[in-house]
Amino acid sequence: MSIIQKTATEQLALLRSGEITSVELTQAYLSRINQIEPAVGAFLRVESETALTQAAEVDRRREIGETLGKLAGVPVAIKDILCTKDTPTTCGSKMLQNFVPPYNATVVEKLRSADAVILGRTNMDEFAMGSSTENSAYHPTQNPWDTSRIPGGSSGGAAACISADMAPLSLGTDTGGSIRQPAALCGCVGLKPTYGRVSRYGLIAFASSLDQIGPLARTVEDTALLMEVLAGHDSLDSTSVDTPVPAYSKSVHQPLESLTLGVVNQHFGEGIDPEIEAAVKQAIATYTSLGATIKNIEMPHADYGIATYYIIAPCEASSNLARYDGAHHGYRADHAEVLAELAEDGSDEGPLVRMYRKTRSEGFGAEVQRRIMLGTYALSEGYYDAFYLKALKVRRLIRQDYDNAFGEVDLIIGPVTANPAFAKGEKTSDPMAMYLEDLYTVTANLAGVAGISLPCGFTESGLPIGLQLQAAPFQEEKLLRAAQMFQNATDFHTRRPELS
Amino acid sequence: MSLTRQDVEKVALLARLKFDEAELEKITKHMVQIVQYVDKLSELNTEDVEPMAHALDIQNALAEDESRPSLSRKEVLKNAPKHDEEYFLVPAVLGE
């Protein structure tokens, strides 16, 4: 087995014992990227030079016996939405093509102090809005299991680079399913932490009450390892919660006794692919054989999740993205063109307002503009109560469904997506069909609970299927331990796509 | 709830976006479709439900009132598409 097929946990042991160096490991990934990346397109930028410099520094410090961090010498890929000082951070948008943040996101600081090697920036739907990574302003990402299909999104690059062995660990963000859905479609593990568990400082905002940063990896154990580094209170994020961080990477191996899993009947209603339904039901049976008790639970408002989400998320986005005004940072429309346009249509709106409008219409892609429009509409005079306020109330009902469920069960078990990875272009002209991709994932964001996606099977045509487990706020430890139990009993996580 | 092309044009101005005729037609169609879908929420009676703006119980997270170093002016201005030594530059707001 080549070094890049080992897990991050195994690589760390080899680094510690001196059997490999970080430079060797980093070089092995860079050469894999060189070979495979043209077919996958998971990265927006590969930072070979700085990665090798960081790796050499870790090796040097190890050599002289310094105490090193938890990820010392292991490469990590970062979704291009996390600000990194003096390094371009584009958010998959033309708007931020030339943006070079003057500070680091807290999670980037945490990776650096854990002595991780930052390999590069992964592709994503523009401003994290999308479920296929087709909304990237730069290039699409292909699903490593079938390159005619999408990898999911918005963290499509983050999931694809793991599944194609181009990185052992990666960081994604999840606002409505953007870590869990691509993890499911690419056959890797992805965790969306509880809202407030990981600092959002330096995460370019999409919908601030829903966004969370989380880890992706090939195994649950590696996910736990990265989560341990990311979690924790940060005074720079006022929504970050000050509660102790468990040693996830250690406790992950302790199976849970007397585990009760809740199954939501609506999850298996009309619309779910029969192969997905069968794989998820088989996974439930696996848990039963491991001693878990299965209970049917009601989530009466689950069916309202998408409608609630597609009011709240666009409202927050329209407000957050108002900052892209062509004046402070980012793209700006050409001044002569602004004046020519004004002269041509005889408008009296003035050069400043027209500069804003032209800048934003040229700098943002169609999906981002659509969501800004929806949010602006829903927040505008006369519609606020009917849309935004109504959605906030239904959000409360969804949270109450979760609170009631977690009074009865430890975790909720179900599918991540209704269908396996779809063909490129299949849903790009139908926004509503794309939005329904998030059916099983958005409610966790609305309620602020934790969720994980892990491999639980394959379709007959060889596409990965994901299993979702959801836990009450700050119960990531339980989630990871339960996921590890499943991984111990199955081998879906060991299969790899054929790529060359 | 009906949403006309005129409504969409008005929202586009509020959102500081601009669409040509073809785009306007397309986005109106999509917005009508999405608004019809989200109107599903009106099925629910939410009269006595407290709105939930976010998932945490935190009310106010206040920081100590102490001065700390901030970014230099140079660093703040460096990402601006147009600036001089001290200011962000924008097109004239008032008439010539």
XYZ file of C-alpha atoms in Angstrom:
596
model
C 0.000 0.000 0.000
C 1.392 3.381 -0.919
C 1.830 6.005 1.773
C -1.015 8.172 0.487
C -3.466 5.303 0.877
C -2.824 5.198 4.600
C -4.989 7.174 6.988
C -3.760 10.405 8.579
C -3.596 8.597 11.919
C -1.310 5.934 10.408
C 0.788 8.584 8.666
C 1.256 10.426 11.973
C 2.577 7.247 13.594
C 5.044 6.743 10.735
C 6.168 10.361 10.974
C 6.674 10.066 14.722
C 8.680 6.870 14.452
C 10.838 8.438 11.755
C 9.904 5.877 9.064
C 8.816 8.703 6.782
C 9.398 12.437 6.683
C 6.806 15.114 6.128
C 8.639 16.192 2.979
C 8.324 12.654 1.577
C 4.655 12.504 2.496
C 3.913 15.952 1.059
C 5.802 15.089 -2.111
C 3.811 11.865 -2.461
C 0.559 13.864 -2.361
C 1.893 16.503 -4.740
C 2.823 13.847 -7.254
C -0.625 12.212 -6.887
C -2.178 15.657 -7.458
C -0.006 16.137 -10.501
C -1.257 12.864 -11.926
C -4.969 12.937 -10.971
C -5.957 16.582 -10.590
C -6.506 17.236 -14.321
C -9.297 14.642 -14.272
C -10.853 15.722 -10.950
C -10.361 19.485 -10.610
C -10.643 19.454 -6.817
C -8.250 22.342 -6.241
C -8.344 26.025 -7.041
C -4.687 26.359 -6.115
C -2.070 23.835 -5.107
C 0.549 25.490 -2.929
C 3.465 23.122 -3.587
C 6.237 25.467 -2.617
C 4.871 26.647 0.726
C 3.673 23.129 1.545
C 7.172 21.727 1.055
C 8.676 24.567 3.083
C 6.240 23.885 5.943
C 6.966 20.147 5.715
C 10.734 20.685 5.817
C 10.334 22.928 8.852
C 8.332 20.254 10.709
C 10.990 17.655 9.811
C 13.739 19.950 11.041
C 11.965 20.608 14.332
C 11.303 16.905 14.798
C 14.976 16.181 14.163
C 16.086 18.470 17.007
C 13.527 16.966 19.365
C 10.996 19.795 19.625
C 7.481 19.072 20.866
C 5.188 19.104 17.841
C 1.454 19.630 17.341
C -1.290 17.055 16.849
C -1.109 17.070 13.058
C 2.637 17.522 12.739
C 3.686 16.996 9.145
C 0.333 15.810 7.781
C -1.047 17.643 4.728
C -4.473 19.302 4.931
C -6.469 20.878 2.082
C -8.551 23.971 2.831
C -11.817 25.068 1.231
C -11.184 28.400 -0.454
C -13.627 30.219 1.839
C -11.305 30.390 4.861
C -9.162 33.504 5.049
C -5.448 32.877 5.000
C -3.091 35.767 5.563
C -1.241 36.953 2.455
C -2.659 34.062 0.392
C -5.454 34.536 -2.182
C -8.869 33.437 -0.876
C -11.474 33.584 -3.647
C -14.594 31.881 -2.267
C -15.031 30.422 -5.758
C -16.053 33.867 -6.969
C -14.845 36.321 -9.557
C -15.760 38.968 -6.980
C -12.818 37.898 -4.793
C -10.417 36.917 -7.580
C -7.740 39.286 -6.271
C -8.597 39.217 -2.582
C -5.626 38.602 -0.301
C -6.783 38.533 3.345
C -4.699 40.508 5.842
C -5.434 37.958 8.611
C -5.917 34.233 9.245
C -9.166 32.477 10.026
C -9.010 30.935 13.507
C -9.143 27.412 12.054
C -6.157 28.233 9.846
C -4.266 29.417 12.947
C -5.248 26.180 14.665
C -3.953 24.073 11.775
C -0.701 26.013 11.791
C -0.233 25.570 15.541
C -1.000 21.852 15.144
C 1.932 21.854 12.665
C -0.192 20.659 9.744
C 1.084 21.204 6.199
C -1.315 23.282 4.106
C -1.474 21.662 0.704
C -3.760 24.010 -1.184
C -7.225 25.468 -1.602
C -10.170 23.404 -2.724
C -12.875 24.274 -5.204
C -16.401 25.170 -4.153
C -19.692 26.617 -5.303
C -19.394 30.388 -5.342
C -19.849 31.752 -1.798
C -20.813 28.177 -0.792
C -24.138 28.473 -2.621
C -24.851 25.261 -4.447
C -24.957 21.489 -4.211
C -22.760 20.468 -7.138
C -19.665 22.737 -7.255
C -20.855 23.717 -10.742
C -21.325 27.278 -9.447
C -17.582 27.809 -9.042
C -16.525 30.820 -11.119
C -13.303 28.982 -12.028
C -13.960 25.402 -13.067
C -16.192 22.491 -12.115
C -15.008 19.544 -9.999
C -15.597 15.977 -11.163
C -16.741 13.126 -8.941
C -13.763 10.734 -8.630
C -16.131 7.735 -8.828
C -17.513 8.845 -12.187
C -16.033 11.954 -13.741
C -19.192 12.636 -15.764
C -20.932 13.327 -12.462
C -20.853 16.104 -9.888
C -19.046 15.659 -6.542
C -21.806 17.439 -4.597
C -21.315 20.816 -3.038
C -20.643 23.317 -1.943
C -17.523 21.634 -0.461
C -17.126 19.530 -3.627
C -13.370 20.008 -3.916
C -12.926 19.220 -0.213
C -14.689 15.855 -0.618
C -13.252 14.962 -4.032
C -9.632 15.505 -2.941
C -10.109 13.050 -0.061
C -11.819 10.428 -2.152
C -9.146 10.655 -4.880
C -6.281 10.382 -2.336
C -5.031 13.881 -3.109
C -5.146 14.854 0.600
C -5.676 12.859 3.793
C -7.662 15.585 5.562
C -9.617 18.630 4.458
C -11.704 21.471 5.814
C -15.168 22.237 4.489
C -18.090 24.390 5.529
C -21.730 23.393 5.909
C -24.624 25.884 5.777
C -27.356 23.509 4.589
C -25.493 20.268 3.896
C -22.337 21.478 2.147
C -20.017 19.087 4.015
C -22.323 16.084 4.442
C -23.782 15.945 0.922
C -20.441 15.988 -0.976
C -18.974 13.552 1.591
C -21.881 11.208 0.825
C -21.596 11.573 -2.945
C -17.798 11.116 -2.922
C -17.722 8.268 -0.398
C -15.832 9.925 2.445
C -16.625 11.056 5.993
C -17.790 14.611 6.702
C -18.818 16.187 9.991
C -20.954 19.274 10.485
C -20.354 20.351 14.067
C -22.902 21.960 16.365
C -23.412 25.662 15.703
C -20.902 27.395 17.992
C -18.502 24.437 18.325
C -15.931 25.718 15.806
C -14.983 29.381 15.464
C -16.245 31.067 12.305
C -13.733 33.910 12.553
C -12.250 34.358 9.090
C -14.866 32.199 7.382
C -16.285 34.306 4.555
C -19.929 34.604 5.595
C -22.835 33.170 3.613
C -25.608 32.723 6.239
C -24.135 33.535 9.629
C -26.707 31.737 11.781
C -26.229 28.502 9.801
C -22.564 28.356 8.694
C -20.197 25.927 10.414
C -16.691 24.747 9.552
C -16.007 21.023 9.791
C -13.593 18.205 8.905
C -13.622 15.732 6.001
C -11.508 12.586 5.912
C -11.503 9.020 4.683
C -12.195 7.487 8.108
C -14.114 8.395 11.242
C -10.903 8.186 13.275
C -9.206 10.808 11.100
C -12.341 12.973 11.244
C -12.177 12.829 15.048
C -8.490 13.769 14.965
C -9.070 16.859 12.824
C -12.195 17.817 14.792
C -10.147 17.827 17.981
C -7.857 20.442 16.439
C -10.679 22.626 15.064
C -13.081 22.751 18.022
C -12.982 25.215 20.864
C -13.947 28.644 22.090
C -12.647 31.746 20.343
C -13.120 35.249 21.681
C -13.019 36.531 18.082
C -16.353 34.815 17.279
C -19.182 35.932 19.550
C -21.217 32.851 18.598
C -18.450 30.478 19.627
C -19.382 28.559 22.766
C -17.069 28.105 25.727
C -17.462 24.429 26.523
C -14.657 21.863 26.933
C -13.388 19.992 23.870
C -13.349 16.214 24.427
C -10.374 14.175 23.231
C -12.358 12.940 20.221
C -9.434 11.019 18.708
C -9.109 8.905 21.839
C -12.743 8.351 22.772
C -13.724 7.496 19.189
C -12.662 3.881 19.745
C -14.965 3.319 22.698
C -18.197 1.764 21.456
C -21.439 3.133 22.893
C -23.416 0.768 25.038
C -27.211 0.818 25.014
C -27.363 3.099 21.977
C -30.853 4.171 20.878
C -31.259 5.330 17.287
C -34.264 7.209 15.975
C -35.628 6.603 12.490
C -37.801 9.281 10.894
C -40.477 7.709 8.712
C -40.703 10.656 6.282
C -37.059 10.036 5.340
C -38.149 6.971 3.453
C -41.120 8.491 1.731
C -41.635 9.076 -1.918
C -38.662 10.356 -3.914
C -35.818 8.405 -2.337
C -33.772 6.237 -4.658
C -34.502 2.536 -3.889
C -30.798 1.649 -3.742
C -30.197 4.403 -1.175
C -33.191 3.320 0.850
C -31.927 -0.276 0.855
C -28.370 0.703 1.867
C -29.563 2.940 4.711
C -31.958 0.259 5.964
C -29.114 -2.228 5.840
C -27.005 0.188 7.902
C -29.801 0.392 10.468
C -29.794 -3.426 10.590
C -26.023 -3.340 11.152
C -26.537 -1.129 14.190
C -29.211 -3.512 15.475
C -26.714 -6.343 15.199
C -24.259 -4.214 17.214
C -26.809 -4.002 20.013
C -28.523 -0.701 19.222
C -32.232 -0.190 19.820
C -34.183 1.344 16.927
C -37.122 3.610 17.596
C -39.492 5.285 15.153
C -39.701 8.986 15.829
C -41.789 11.851 14.514
C -40.284 14.994 13.045
C -43.575 16.633 12.038
C -41.916 19.748 10.585
C -39.087 18.064 8.670
C -40.933 18.564 5.381
C -40.836 22.332 5.933
C -37.040 22.417 6.226
C -36.261 23.374 2.631
C -38.882 26.137 2.528
C -37.631 27.547 5.848
C -34.008 27.326 4.762
C -34.603 28.986 1.387
C -36.023 32.008 3.164
C -33.557 32.321 6.045
C -30.346 31.535 4.129
C -31.007 34.003 1.258
C -32.077 36.715 3.738
C -28.826 36.376 5.646
C -26.861 36.111 2.402
C -28.384 39.269 0.949
C -27.326 41.118 4.056
C -23.840 39.559 4.323
C -23.053 40.037 0.647
C -24.024 43.717 0.715
C -20.374 44.311 1.670
C -19.251 43.585 -1.903
C -19.684 47.107 -3.172
C -16.687 47.553 -5.450
C -15.206 50.046 -3.012
C -13.627 48.212 -0.083
C -12.330 44.946 -1.458
C -12.884 42.717 -4.417
C -13.904 43.285 -8.012
C -15.025 46.624 -9.414
C -16.637 47.392 -12.775
C -14.699 49.542 -15.214
C -15.422 53.250 -14.683
C -15.608 54.182 -18.368
C -18.083 51.349 -18.956
C -20.225 52.542 -16.040
C -20.410 56.031 -17.570
C -21.097 54.688 -21.053
C -23.908 52.509 -19.735
C -25.512 55.431 -17.881
C -25.335 57.634 -20.974
C -26.827 54.890 -23.096
C -29.927 54.178 -21.011
C -30.389 57.780 -19.844
C -30.834 56.713 -16.219
C -30.507 59.318 -13.476
C -29.338 56.877 -10.823
C -25.815 58.336 -10.858
C -22.350 56.819 -11.307
C -21.982 55.492 -7.739
C -25.205 53.467 -7.687
C -24.528 52.221 -11.205
C -20.976 51.270 -10.200
C -22.420 49.170 -7.347
C -24.942 47.478 -9.634
C -22.574 46.803 -12.491
C -19.848 45.569 -10.122
C -22.184 43.132 -8.397
C -23.824 41.885 -11.584
C -20.441 41.244 -13.179
C -18.711 39.939 -10.053
C -21.374 37.496 -8.819
C -22.573 34.409 -10.674
C -26.227 33.608 -11.389
C -26.950 31.531 -8.259
C -25.459 34.097 -5.900
C -27.487 36.839 -7.584
C -30.637 34.720 -7.354
C -30.170 34.259 -3.608
C -29.416 37.938 -3.030
C -32.614 38.753 -4.944
C -34.698 36.278 -2.930
C -33.327 37.553 0.349
C -33.786 41.197 -0.566
C -37.360 40.460 -1.634
C -38.192 38.488 1.524
C -36.788 41.245 3.737
C -38.377 44.126 1.842
C -41.222 46.225 3.140
C -44.508 44.361 3.270
C -42.970 40.896 2.980
C -40.831 40.638 6.106
C -43.578 39.159 8.308
C -44.907 36.795 5.681
C -41.502 35.365 4.805
C -38.648 36.030 7.196
C -40.553 36.157 10.473
C -42.672 33.186 9.462
C -39.546 31.194 8.627
C -37.962 32.040 11.996
C -41.071 30.677 13.702
C -41.035 27.455 11.721
C -37.342 27.205 12.540
C -38.321 27.102 16.214
C -40.789 24.285 15.471
C -38.049 22.330 13.699
C -35.739 22.791 16.677
C -38.522 21.591 18.985
C -38.883 18.464 16.846
C -35.196 17.770 17.442
C -35.426 18.504 21.177
C -38.341 16.092 21.468
C -36.521 13.445 19.433
C -33.332 13.705 21.497
C -35.442 13.265 24.623
C -36.181 9.764 23.324
C -33.119 8.699 21.333
C -29.346 9.237 21.337
C -28.964 9.822 17.620
C -31.108 10.137 14.526
C -30.151 7.798 11.682
C -31.118 8.233 8.035
C -29.989 9.079 4.510
C -27.849 12.106 3.568
C -29.270 12.487 0.066
C -32.253 11.075 -1.802
C -30.149 10.221 -4.854
C -26.551 9.316 -5.681
C -24.298 11.790 -7.533
C -26.135 13.208 -10.553
C -24.776 14.001 -14.006
C -23.047 17.322 -14.628
C -25.491 19.879 -15.988
C -28.536 17.862 -14.955
C -29.881 20.386 -12.446
C -28.155 23.632 -13.391
C -31.192 25.120 -15.132
C -33.658 24.131 -12.412
C -32.816 25.868 -9.108
C -35.690 24.235 -7.212
C -34.445 20.734 -8.120
C -30.962 21.714 -6.929
C -32.367 23.098 -3.660
C -34.189 19.838 -2.939
C -30.772 18.123 -2.825
C -30.556 19.459 0.749
C -33.788 17.804 1.882
C -32.270 15.642 4.637
C -29.467 17.966 5.689
C -30.848 21.520 6.109
C -32.806 20.857 9.280
C -29.594 20.202 11.249
C -28.343 23.677 10.300
C -31.649 25.338 11.110
C -31.726 23.664 14.524
C -27.964 24.052 15.109
C -27.401 20.347 15.849
C -24.458 18.162 14.772
C -24.494 15.729 11.842
C -22.082 13.325 10.193
C -22.072 11.567 6.834
C -20.226 8.274 6.415
C -20.050 5.671 3.640
C -22.707 2.949 3.923
C -22.803 1.339 0.489
C -22.624 1.670 -3.270
C -25.176 1.652 -6.032
C -25.026 -1.096 -8.630
C -23.281 1.368 -10.934
C -20.608 1.939 -8.286
C -21.600 5.309 -6.829
C -21.119 5.883 -3.089
C -24.053 6.110 -0.678
C -23.900 8.087 2.583
C -25.409 7.431 5.978
C -26.353 10.376 8.176
C -26.247 10.389 11.953
C -27.417 13.472 13.832
C -26.853 14.337 17.486
C -28.047 16.883 20.023
C -25.947 20.066 20.362
C -22.344 19.438 21.496
C -22.698 15.660 21.254
C -20.047 15.258 18.533
C -18.292 12.710 20.695
C -21.326 10.427 20.665
C -21.700 10.939 16.933
C -18.090 9.971 16.233
C -18.154 6.967 18.527
C -21.331 5.646 16.922
C -19.898 6.244 13.443
C -16.716 4.382 14.381
C -18.815 1.393 15.526
C -20.314 1.229 12.046
C -16.940 1.596 10.380
C -15.514 -1.242 12.498
C -18.293 -3.504 11.249
C -18.122 -2.547 7.539
C -15.536 -1.938 4.822
C -17.230 0.665 2.598
C -14.699 3.304 3.663
C -11.808 1.215 2.334
C -12.987 1.146 -1.295
C -11.405 3.525 -3.740
C -12.387 4.947 -7.092
C -10.420 3.807 -10.122
C -8.654 6.861 -11.434
C -5.612 7.160 -13.570
C -48.483 35.544 -3.900
C -47.737 36.973 -7.302
C -44.396 38.414 -8.237
C -44.226 40.537 -11.374
C -41.344 41.577 -13.522
C -41.779 45.129 -12.204
C -41.425 43.842 -8.629
C -38.260 42.039 -9.624
C -36.830 45.175 -11.220
C -37.521 47.101 -8.031
C -35.857 44.414 -5.902
C -32.864 44.446 -8.260
C -32.357 48.143 -7.543
C -32.644 47.535 -3.779
C -30.139 44.677 -4.065
C -27.811 46.806 -6.209
C -27.943 44.317 -9.041
C -28.778 44.875 -12.692
C -30.244 42.465 -15.215
C -30.729 42.711 -18.940
C -34.066 41.754 -20.517
C -33.277 38.065 -20.945
C -31.860 37.721 -17.431
C -34.815 39.567 -15.978
C -37.215 37.156 -17.599
C -35.288 34.173 -16.324
C -34.840 35.381 -12.763
C -38.512 36.379 -12.532
C -39.493 32.863 -13.578
C -37.161 31.297 -11.021
C -38.202 33.628 -8.213
C -41.903 32.961 -8.857
C -41.180 29.249 -8.698
C -39.197 29.488 -5.450
C -41.640 31.891 -3.773
C -44.480 29.523 -4.622
C -42.550 26.673 -3.039
C -41.634 28.499 0.174
C -45.248 29.629 0.541
C -45.735 26.078 1.848
C -44.979 27.563 5.278
C -48.357 29.331 5.308
C -49.939 25.906 5.896
C -48.607 26.036 9.450
C -50.214 27.910 12.290
C -47.375 29.728 14.063
C -49.381 32.256 16.022
C -47.890 31.520 19.447
C -44.441 30.483 18.291
C -41.438 32.532 19.345
C -39.197 33.296 16.330
C -35.748 31.674 16.438
C -33.036 33.866 14.937
C -30.239 31.436 15.758
C -29.541 28.229 17.559
C -27.707 29.431 20.650
C -28.985 30.693 23.965
C -26.247 33.329 24.062
C -27.885 36.741 24.395
C -25.075 39.246 24.322
C -21.444 38.307 24.059
C -19.598 41.340 25.307
C -15.877 41.869 25.068
C -13.799 43.778 27.582
C -13.463 47.397 26.575
C -9.721 47.399 26.002
C -7.773 48.773 23.118
C -5.913 46.253 20.984
C -3.761 46.612 17.917
C -5.722 46.743 14.667
C -4.752 46.445 11.015
C -2.680 49.248 9.598
C -4.292 51.626 7.116
C -2.033 50.244 4.427
C -3.237 46.692 5.047
C -6.866 47.773 5.115
C -6.550 49.642 1.835
C -4.488 47.091 -0.046
C -7.493 45.063 -1.258
C -9.470 48.091 -2.419
C -9.861 48.266 -6.201
C -9.190 52.004 -6.075
C -7.563 53.953 -3.261
C -4.991 56.608 -2.509
C -2.750 56.852 0.571
C -5.636 57.481 2.928
C -9.009 56.774 1.334
C -11.130 54.333 -0.608
C -11.981 56.041 -3.907
C -15.458 55.870 -5.457
C -17.181 57.680 -8.345
C -18.534 61.152 -7.549
C -21.666 60.992 -5.404
C -22.742 64.598 -5.951
C -22.962 66.361 -9.310
C -19.874 67.786 -10.982
